[in-house]
Structures are given as structure tokens and as C-alpha cells.
mmCIF file of C-alpha atoms and ligand atoms in Angstrom:
data_model
loop_
_atom_site.group_PDB
_atom_site.id
_atom_site.type_symbol
_atom_site.label_atom_id
_atom_site.label_comp_id
_atom_site.label_asym_id
_atom_site.label_seq_id
_atom_site.Cartn_x
_atom_site.Cartn_y
_atom_site.Cartn_z
ATOM 1 C CA MET A 1 50.808 -4.997 -41.969
ATOM 2 C CA GLY A 2 47.781 -7.189 -40.983
ATOM 3 C CA ARG A 3 46.903 -8.213 -37.638
ATOM 4 C CA ARG A 4 46.514 -11.681 -36.554
ATOM 5 C CA ILE A 5 44.029 -11.755 -33.797
ATOM 6 C CA ALA A 6 43.231 -15.031 -31.710
ATOM 7 C CA ILE A 7 39.742 -15.253 -30.733
ATOM 8 C CA PHE A 8 38.974 -17.908 -28.075
ATOM 9 C CA GLY A 9 36.511 -18.765 -25.276
ATOM 10 C CA ASP A 10 34.813 -21.240 -23.123
ATOM 11 C CA VAL A 11 38.166 -22.053 -21.390
ATOM 12 C CA HIS A 12 36.043 -23.272 -18.545
ATOM 13 C CA ALA A 13 39.120 -23.429 -16.063
ATOM 14 C CA ASN A 14 40.907 -25.954 -18.247
ATOM 15 C CA LEU A 15 44.411 -25.064 -17.653
ATOM 16 C CA ASP A 16 46.032 -27.875 -19.710
ATOM 17 C CA ALA A 17 43.961 -26.746 -22.807
ATOM 18 C CA LEU A 18 44.627 -23.082 -22.385
ATOM 19 C CA GLU A 19 48.226 -23.391 -22.133
ATOM 20 C CA VAL A 20 48.288 -25.358 -25.327
ATOM 21 C CA VAL A 21 46.279 -22.904 -27.023
ATOM 22 C CA LEU A 22 48.370 -19.877 -26.000
ATOM 23 C CA ALA A 23 51.515 -21.527 -26.954
ATOM 24 C CA ASP A 24 50.063 -22.149 -30.450
ATOM 25 C CA CYS A 25 48.869 -18.609 -30.743
ATOM 26 C CA ARG A 26 52.684 -17.498 -30.077
ATOM 27 C CA GLU A 27 53.883 -19.947 -32.768
ATOM 28 C CA GLN A 28 51.277 -18.798 -35.141
ATOM 29 C CA GLY A 29 52.369 -15.085 -34.799
ATOM 30 C CA VAL A 30 49.235 -14.018 -33.115
ATOM 31 C CA ASP A 31 49.488 -10.081 -32.092
ATOM 32 C CA SER A 32 46.244 -9.658 -30.382
ATOM 33 C CA TYR A 33 43.704 -11.421 -28.342
ATOM 34 C CA LEU A 34 39.744 -11.404 -27.933
ATOM 35 C CA CYS A 35 37.976 -13.593 -25.412
ATOM 36 C CA THR A 36 34.364 -14.686 -25.936
ATOM 37 C CA GLY A 37 33.828 -15.631 -22.231
ATOM 38 C CA ASP A 38 33.131 -18.459 -19.904
ATOM 39 C CA VAL A 39 36.718 -18.403 -18.470
ATOM 40 C CA VAL A 40 35.531 -20.468 -15.349
ATOM 41 C CA GLY A 41 33.249 -23.341 -14.758
ATOM 42 C CA TYR A 42 33.327 -27.143 -15.378
ATOM 43 C CA ASN A 43 37.061 -27.556 -14.961
ATOM 44 C CA ALA A 44 39.471 -27.470 -11.969
ATOM 45 C CA CYS A 45 41.657 -24.390 -12.499
ATOM 46 C CA PRO A 46 39.596 -21.293 -12.275
ATOM 47 C CA HIS A 47 41.991 -19.052 -10.456
ATOM 48 C CA GLU A 48 44.919 -20.144 -12.835
ATOM 49 C CA CYS A 49 42.929 -19.572 -16.052
ATOM 50 C CA LEU A 50 41.566 -16.252 -14.930
ATOM 51 C CA GLU A 51 44.966 -15.176 -14.117
ATOM 52 C CA ILE A 52 46.257 -16.100 -17.569
ATOM 53 C CA VAL A 53 43.526 -14.386 -19.399
ATOM 54 C CA ARG A 54 43.786 -11.181 -17.484
ATOM 55 C CA SER A 55 47.576 -11.047 -18.069
ATOM 56 C CA LEU A 56 46.755 -11.003 -21.895
ATOM 57 C CA GLY A 57 45.130 -7.553 -21.128
ATOM 58 C CA CYS A 58 42.606 -8.279 -23.869
ATOM 59 C CA PRO A 59 38.913 -7.696 -24.201
ATOM 60 C CA VAL A 60 36.716 -10.360 -22.462
ATOM 61 C CA VAL A 61 32.987 -10.573 -22.615
ATOM 62 C CA LYS A 62 30.733 -12.256 -19.782
ATOM 63 C CA GLY A 63 29.729 -15.868 -20.314
ATOM 64 C CA ASN A 64 26.922 -17.543 -18.317
ATOM 65 C CA HIS A 65 29.360 -19.273 -16.053
ATOM 66 C CA ASP A 66 31.300 -16.051 -15.257
ATOM 67 C CA HIS A 67 27.971 -14.499 -14.584
ATOM 68 C CA TYR A 68 26.552 -17.242 -12.239
ATOM 69 C CA VAL A 69 29.846 -17.605 -10.380
ATOM 70 C CA ALA A 70 30.200 -13.800 -9.828
ATOM 71 C CA SER A 71 26.439 -13.441 -8.669
ATOM 72 C CA THR A 72 24.572 -14.838 -5.684
ATOM 73 C CA ALA A 73 21.852 -16.101 -8.248
ATOM 74 C CA ASP A 74 19.654 -18.993 -7.671
ATOM 75 C CA LEU A 75 21.083 -22.093 -9.590
ATOM 76 C CA SER A 76 17.845 -24.042 -9.872
ATOM 77 C CA ASP A 77 17.689 -23.525 -13.711
ATOM 78 C CA PHE A 78 21.150 -24.931 -13.952
ATOM 79 C CA ASN A 79 21.868 -28.670 -14.571
ATOM 80 C CA PRO A 80 23.038 -30.260 -11.377
ATOM 81 C CA HIS A 81 26.632 -30.868 -12.609
ATOM 82 C CA ALA A 82 26.951 -27.140 -13.613
ATOM 83 C CA ALA A 83 25.373 -25.936 -10.310
ATOM 84 C CA ALA A 84 27.856 -28.004 -8.273
ATOM 85 C CA VAL A 85 30.753 -26.592 -10.164
ATOM 86 C CA VAL A 86 29.493 -22.960 -10.039
ATOM 87 C CA GLU A 87 29.471 -23.366 -6.200
ATOM 88 C CA TRP A 88 32.917 -25.049 -6.109
ATOM 89 C CA THR A 89 34.198 -22.214 -8.335
ATOM 90 C CA ARG A 90 32.935 -19.573 -6.097
ATOM 91 C CA SER A 91 34.703 -21.057 -3.194
ATOM 92 C CA MET A 92 38.172 -20.980 -5.228
ATOM 93 C CA LEU A 93 38.006 -17.390 -6.242
ATOM 94 C CA ASP A 94 38.664 -14.288 -3.993
ATOM 95 C CA ASP A 95 36.490 -11.256 -3.728
ATOM 96 C CA GLU A 96 38.592 -9.347 -6.204
ATOM 97 C CA GLU A 97 38.263 -12.022 -8.923
ATOM 98 C CA LEU A 98 34.432 -12.373 -8.349
ATOM 99 C CA GLN A 99 34.183 -8.627 -8.852
ATOM 100 C CA TYR A 100 36.212 -8.746 -12.046
ATOM 101 C CA LEU A 101 33.913 -11.425 -13.546
ATOM 102 C CA ASN A 102 30.934 -9.529 -12.302
ATOM 103 C CA ASP A 103 32.212 -6.344 -14.075
ATOM 104 C CA LEU A 104 32.747 -8.109 -17.609
ATOM 105 C CA PRO A 105 30.605 -6.551 -20.301
ATOM 106 C CA PHE A 106 28.081 -8.554 -22.310
ATOM 107 C CA THR A 107 29.369 -7.249 -25.598
ATOM 108 C CA GLU A 108 32.486 -5.455 -26.926
ATOM 109 C CA THR A 109 33.632 -3.920 -30.094
ATOM 110 C CA LYS A 110 37.433 -3.800 -30.681
ATOM 111 C CA MET A 111 39.424 -3.451 -33.990
ATOM 112 C CA GLY A 112 36.285 -3.427 -36.036
ATOM 113 C CA ILE A 113 35.098 -6.713 -34.505
ATOM 114 C CA SER A 114 32.213 -7.271 -32.264
ATOM 115 C CA LEU A 115 32.153 -10.100 -29.269
ATOM 116 C CA VAL A 116 29.506 -11.635 -27.397
ATOM 117 C CA HIS A 117 29.369 -14.814 -25.564
ATOM 118 C CA SER A 118 25.891 -15.990 -26.614
ATOM 119 C CA THR A 119 24.033 -13.922 -29.153
ATOM 120 C CA MET A 120 23.487 -10.190 -29.865
ATOM 121 C CA ASP A 121 19.758 -10.867 -29.400
ATOM 122 C CA ARG A 122 19.384 -9.839 -25.800
ATOM 123 C CA PRO A 123 23.018 -11.139 -24.661
ATOM 124 C CA GLU A 124 22.095 -11.142 -20.910
ATOM 125 C CA ASN A 125 19.733 -13.990 -21.493
ATOM 126 C CA PHE A 126 22.350 -16.245 -22.731
ATOM 127 C CA GLY A 127 20.321 -17.880 -25.440
ATOM 128 C CA TYR A 128 21.775 -20.394 -27.898
ATOM 129 C CA VAL A 129 22.404 -20.045 -31.613
ATOM 130 C CA PHE A 130 22.029 -23.722 -33.098
ATOM 131 C CA ASP A 131 20.067 -22.997 -36.020
ATOM 132 C CA ASN A 132 19.404 -20.185 -38.843
ATOM 133 C CA GLN A 133 16.327 -18.878 -37.141
ATOM 134 C CA GLN A 134 18.347 -18.100 -33.895
ATOM 135 C CA ALA A 135 21.211 -16.726 -36.117
ATOM 136 C CA GLU A 136 18.679 -14.488 -37.880
ATOM 137 C CA ALA A 137 17.629 -13.086 -34.515
ATOM 138 C CA ASN A 138 21.175 -12.364 -33.841
ATOM 139 C CA PHE A 139 21.900 -10.617 -37.041
ATOM 140 C CA ILE A 140 19.085 -8.118 -36.424
ATOM 141 C CA ASN A 141 20.818 -7.037 -33.469
ATOM 142 C CA GLN A 142 24.411 -7.288 -34.872
ATOM 143 C CA ARG A 143 25.474 -3.901 -36.263
ATOM 144 C CA ILE A 144 29.299 -4.557 -36.933
ATOM 145 C CA PRO A 145 29.538 -6.924 -39.884
ATOM 146 C CA ILE A 146 31.892 -9.394 -38.120
ATOM 147 C CA CYS A 147 31.093 -10.690 -34.758
ATOM 148 C CA PHE A 148 32.616 -13.776 -32.866
ATOM 149 C CA HIS A 149 30.894 -15.737 -30.216
ATOM 150 C CA GLY A 150 30.911 -18.983 -28.288
ATOM 151 C CA HIS A 151 28.471 -20.628 -25.744
ATOM 152 C CA THR A 152 27.437 -23.798 -27.688
ATOM 153 C CA HIS A 153 31.030 -25.079 -27.691
ATOM 154 C CA CYS A 154 30.472 -26.037 -31.435
ATOM 155 C CA PRO A 155 32.388 -24.148 -34.036
ATOM 156 C CA MET A 156 30.224 -22.878 -36.994
ATOM 157 C CA ILE A 157 30.094 -19.828 -39.342
ATOM 158 C CA TYR A 158 26.778 -17.966 -39.895
ATOM 159 C CA GLU A 159 26.739 -15.927 -42.968
ATOM 160 C CA LYS A 160 23.959 -13.356 -43.683
ATOM 161 C CA GLN A 161 23.148 -12.637 -47.068
ATOM 162 C CA MET A 162 20.092 -10.500 -48.524
ATOM 163 C CA THR A 163 18.285 -13.816 -49.110
ATOM 164 C CA GLY A 164 18.841 -15.442 -45.603
ATOM 165 C CA VAL A 165 21.292 -16.946 -43.357
ATOM 166 C CA PHE A 166 23.700 -19.599 -44.467
ATOM 167 C CA ARG A 167 25.737 -22.026 -42.403
ATOM 168 C CA ILE A 168 29.371 -22.860 -43.330
ATOM 169 C CA ASP A 169 31.102 -25.610 -41.602
ATOM 170 C CA PRO A 170 34.341 -24.670 -39.578
ATOM 171 C CA GLN A 171 37.273 -24.331 -42.273
ATOM 172 C CA ASP A 172 39.675 -21.866 -43.402
ATOM 173 C CA PHE A 173 37.300 -19.201 -44.831
ATOM 174 C CA VAL A 174 37.776 -15.740 -46.459
ATOM 175 C CA LEU A 175 35.047 -13.366 -45.316
ATOM 176 C CA ARG A 176 33.212 -11.915 -48.274
ATOM 177 C CA PRO A 177 32.461 -8.152 -48.552
ATOM 178 C CA GLY A 178 28.754 -6.972 -48.143
ATOM 179 C CA ARG A 179 27.942 -9.910 -45.941
ATOM 180 C CA LYS A 180 27.540 -10.261 -42.257
ATOM 181 C CA TYR A 181 29.170 -12.923 -40.158
ATOM 182 C CA PHE A 182 28.436 -14.436 -36.796
ATOM 183 C CA ILE A 183 31.243 -16.958 -36.191
ATOM 184 C CA ASN A 184 31.385 -19.508 -33.484
ATOM 185 C CA VAL A 185 34.999 -20.053 -32.242
ATOM 186 C CA GLY A 186 34.257 -23.336 -30.363
ATOM 187 C CA SER A 187 35.568 -24.048 -26.932
ATOM 188 C CA VAL A 188 39.213 -24.196 -25.709
ATOM 189 C CA GLY A 189 38.303 -26.282 -22.523
ATOM 190 C CA GLN A 190 35.179 -28.489 -23.109
ATOM 191 C CA PRO A 191 34.662 -28.905 -26.917
ATOM 192 C CA ARG A 192 31.227 -30.314 -27.658
ATOM 193 C CA ASP A 193 31.068 -31.186 -31.374
ATOM 194 C CA GLY A 194 32.515 -34.720 -31.037
ATOM 195 C CA ASP A 195 36.140 -33.749 -31.277
ATOM 196 C CA PRO A 196 37.878 -33.568 -27.897
ATOM 197 C CA ARG A 197 40.812 -31.304 -29.241
ATOM 198 C CA ALA A 198 40.936 -27.594 -27.850
ATOM 199 C CA THR A 199 39.565 -25.108 -30.609
ATOM 200 C CA TYR A 200 40.071 -21.552 -31.143
ATOM 201 C CA VAL A 201 40.110 -19.218 -34.257
ATOM 202 C CA ILE A 202 42.944 -16.998 -35.755
ATOM 203 C CA TYR A 203 41.499 -14.051 -37.740
ATOM 204 C CA ASP A 204 44.049 -12.607 -40.226
ATOM 205 C CA ALA A 205 42.502 -9.070 -40.687
ATOM 206 C CA ALA A 206 44.465 -8.128 -43.838
ATOM 207 C CA GLN A 207 43.369 -11.232 -45.757
ATOM 208 C CA ARG A 208 39.949 -11.445 -44.006
ATOM 209 C CA LEU A 209 40.812 -15.075 -43.392
ATOM 210 C CA VAL A 210 39.151 -16.987 -40.480
ATOM 211 C CA SER A 211 41.325 -20.100 -39.602
ATOM 212 C CA TYR A 212 40.114 -22.859 -37.087
ATOM 213 C CA ARG A 213 42.892 -24.353 -34.971
ATOM 214 C CA ARG A 214 42.205 -27.662 -33.344
ATOM 215 C CA LEU A 215 44.855 -28.887 -30.772
ATOM 216 C CA GLU A 216 45.410 -31.985 -28.822
ATOM 217 C CA TYR A 217 46.264 -31.347 -25.157
ATOM 218 C CA ASP A 218 46.732 -33.514 -22.086
ATOM 219 C CA VAL A 219 43.097 -34.644 -21.544
ATOM 220 C CA ALA A 220 44.082 -37.087 -18.816
ATOM 221 C CA ALA A 221 45.776 -34.416 -16.896
ATOM 222 C CA ALA A 222 42.823 -32.238 -16.993
ATOM 223 C CA GLN A 223 40.718 -35.198 -15.927
ATOM 224 C CA ALA A 224 42.905 -36.032 -12.944
ATOM 225 C CA ARG A 225 42.611 -32.364 -11.740
ATOM 226 C CA ILE A 226 38.632 -32.776 -11.975
ATOM 227 C CA ARG A 227 38.778 -35.900 -9.929
ATOM 228 C CA ALA A 228 41.349 -34.484 -7.388
ATOM 229 C CA ALA A 229 39.138 -31.466 -6.893
ATOM 230 C CA GLY A 230 35.958 -33.774 -6.343
ATOM 231 C CA LEU A 231 34.107 -32.422 -9.201
ATOM 232 C CA PRO A 232 31.405 -34.573 -10.889
ATOM 233 C CA GLU A 233 32.939 -37.583 -12.809
ATOM 234 C CA ARG A 234 30.780 -36.793 -15.807
ATOM 235 C CA LEU A 235 32.850 -33.570 -16.440
ATOM 236 C CA ALA A 236 36.021 -35.671 -16.521
ATOM 237 C CA GLU A 237 34.668 -38.272 -18.875
ATOM 238 C CA ARG A 238 33.007 -35.641 -21.423
ATOM 239 C CA LEU A 239 36.549 -34.161 -22.140
ATOM 240 C CA ALA A 240 37.753 -37.501 -23.670
ATOM 241 C CA CYS A 241 34.816 -37.763 -26.201
ATOM 242 C CA GLY A 242 34.271 -33.854 -26.857
ATOM 243 C CA GLN A 243 30.620 -34.029 -25.850
HETATM 244 ZN ZN1 ZN B 301 30.484 -22.448 -21.967
#
């Protein structure tokens, strides 16, 4: 009996997208969950999303938004939209929730799979992996052959072979033995690859099959919540174009 594992992340407080994703997981016969972090930030339902993700009882790694919301760190290196939302999010969560976010680990390994928000190359620095060189730096630090991540909000499969790193566009893909994989699961709550649909991955461990799921959700409802909360208009607009 193989396991069907949902790997999802960058929910970013988007309740409308999260509910659609979890309903799809149930329909798809998912039996375990792994979360690549950034449960909060950008959208208007941090408390609700945190409650739902915690109720899954699954491993969750710490994203940069989780980290900054939970700390009293200076936000001057954030872009102004992000900083405004970090401060708003802090005000929406209670001390116990902030402590939960603060206590999240940077990496986890469960069921033979590693998880990290950004990259195994100094995960606490939250570097971005957009190219093969950045992926190479990850692979030097990735000991388990299969690792899932997020952070860029752009789905992608990086494969490490003897001769180098290869990029495989998001698709149904069977992982080959003897290779290492660093797989970006995209974003549930704020996709940035030009496709506004919520994204996550199902990994069928018996078949070694990675499947990307893309789901329409009620973008207008998520936008209305952003506007009602008084968050920056740009955050509502970007949901519609997936940028
Ligand atoms: Zn993110």
C-alpha cells in the first residue's frame, strides 16, 4: 500500500485557496500532508489558515513570513507591501500562535522526504532557487534524495545527475533511482508563475510519481477579504494574474 502524500506551502493566509486544495486532497485519496511553510502573510486569513494547517497534525517548516511575523525583527529589508502585511498579521495572531510560528523548524525529514521552505543551503537565510547554480548549492547540502520546497511560488523540478543539474517543467513525473530531486511545489495562496490557480503536489510513494495539481478557487472572495482588511490593493490585484 503506497502512501499518497500532499506537499503544499506558501498558503499565505489565503483561506479560499486552502479550502479548495484540502478538499481536492480528500478527493484524491491523500493520506498524509507535508507543509513547506509560509502559512501566513500577504492574504487576510492568517488565524484561520494557521488553525487549519495545525489541525492536519503534519510537519511544517518555517517560511520567511512565518519567521518575520513571529519575531520582532526589523523589516527594512522587506518590500513595503510585505512589511505592512507582516505588521498587520502580527496584530491578528495571539501569543500562542506567534510562539508556534517561532518554534517551527527550518528543515524536517519525514517518510524519507526532506522539507525546507527555501533551500538546504543555509535555510535560515531564505535564499531563492531560480537557476541551476542555486539548485547546485542546495544539492551540496541535501542529503536525502527527495526534498520538497517552495518560497519562489513557481513550481519546478530540479534533478541532480552526475553531470549536473537539470530543470524539468512541472508535470506528472516519475522520480528516477540514483538521482536527487529538489522539487518546488508552487504556492497555494499566491501563485507567481502566471497561472492564478492554487498549486500543490501529490507524491505517490509507491509509484515514485510526482503530480502537480492546479485548482481554480474563488479569487474574488480572497480579494474582497484583502480589501476589507485594508491590506495593499496590489496584493488583491496580483491574485488575479498569478504574479
Ligand atoms: Zn512565500
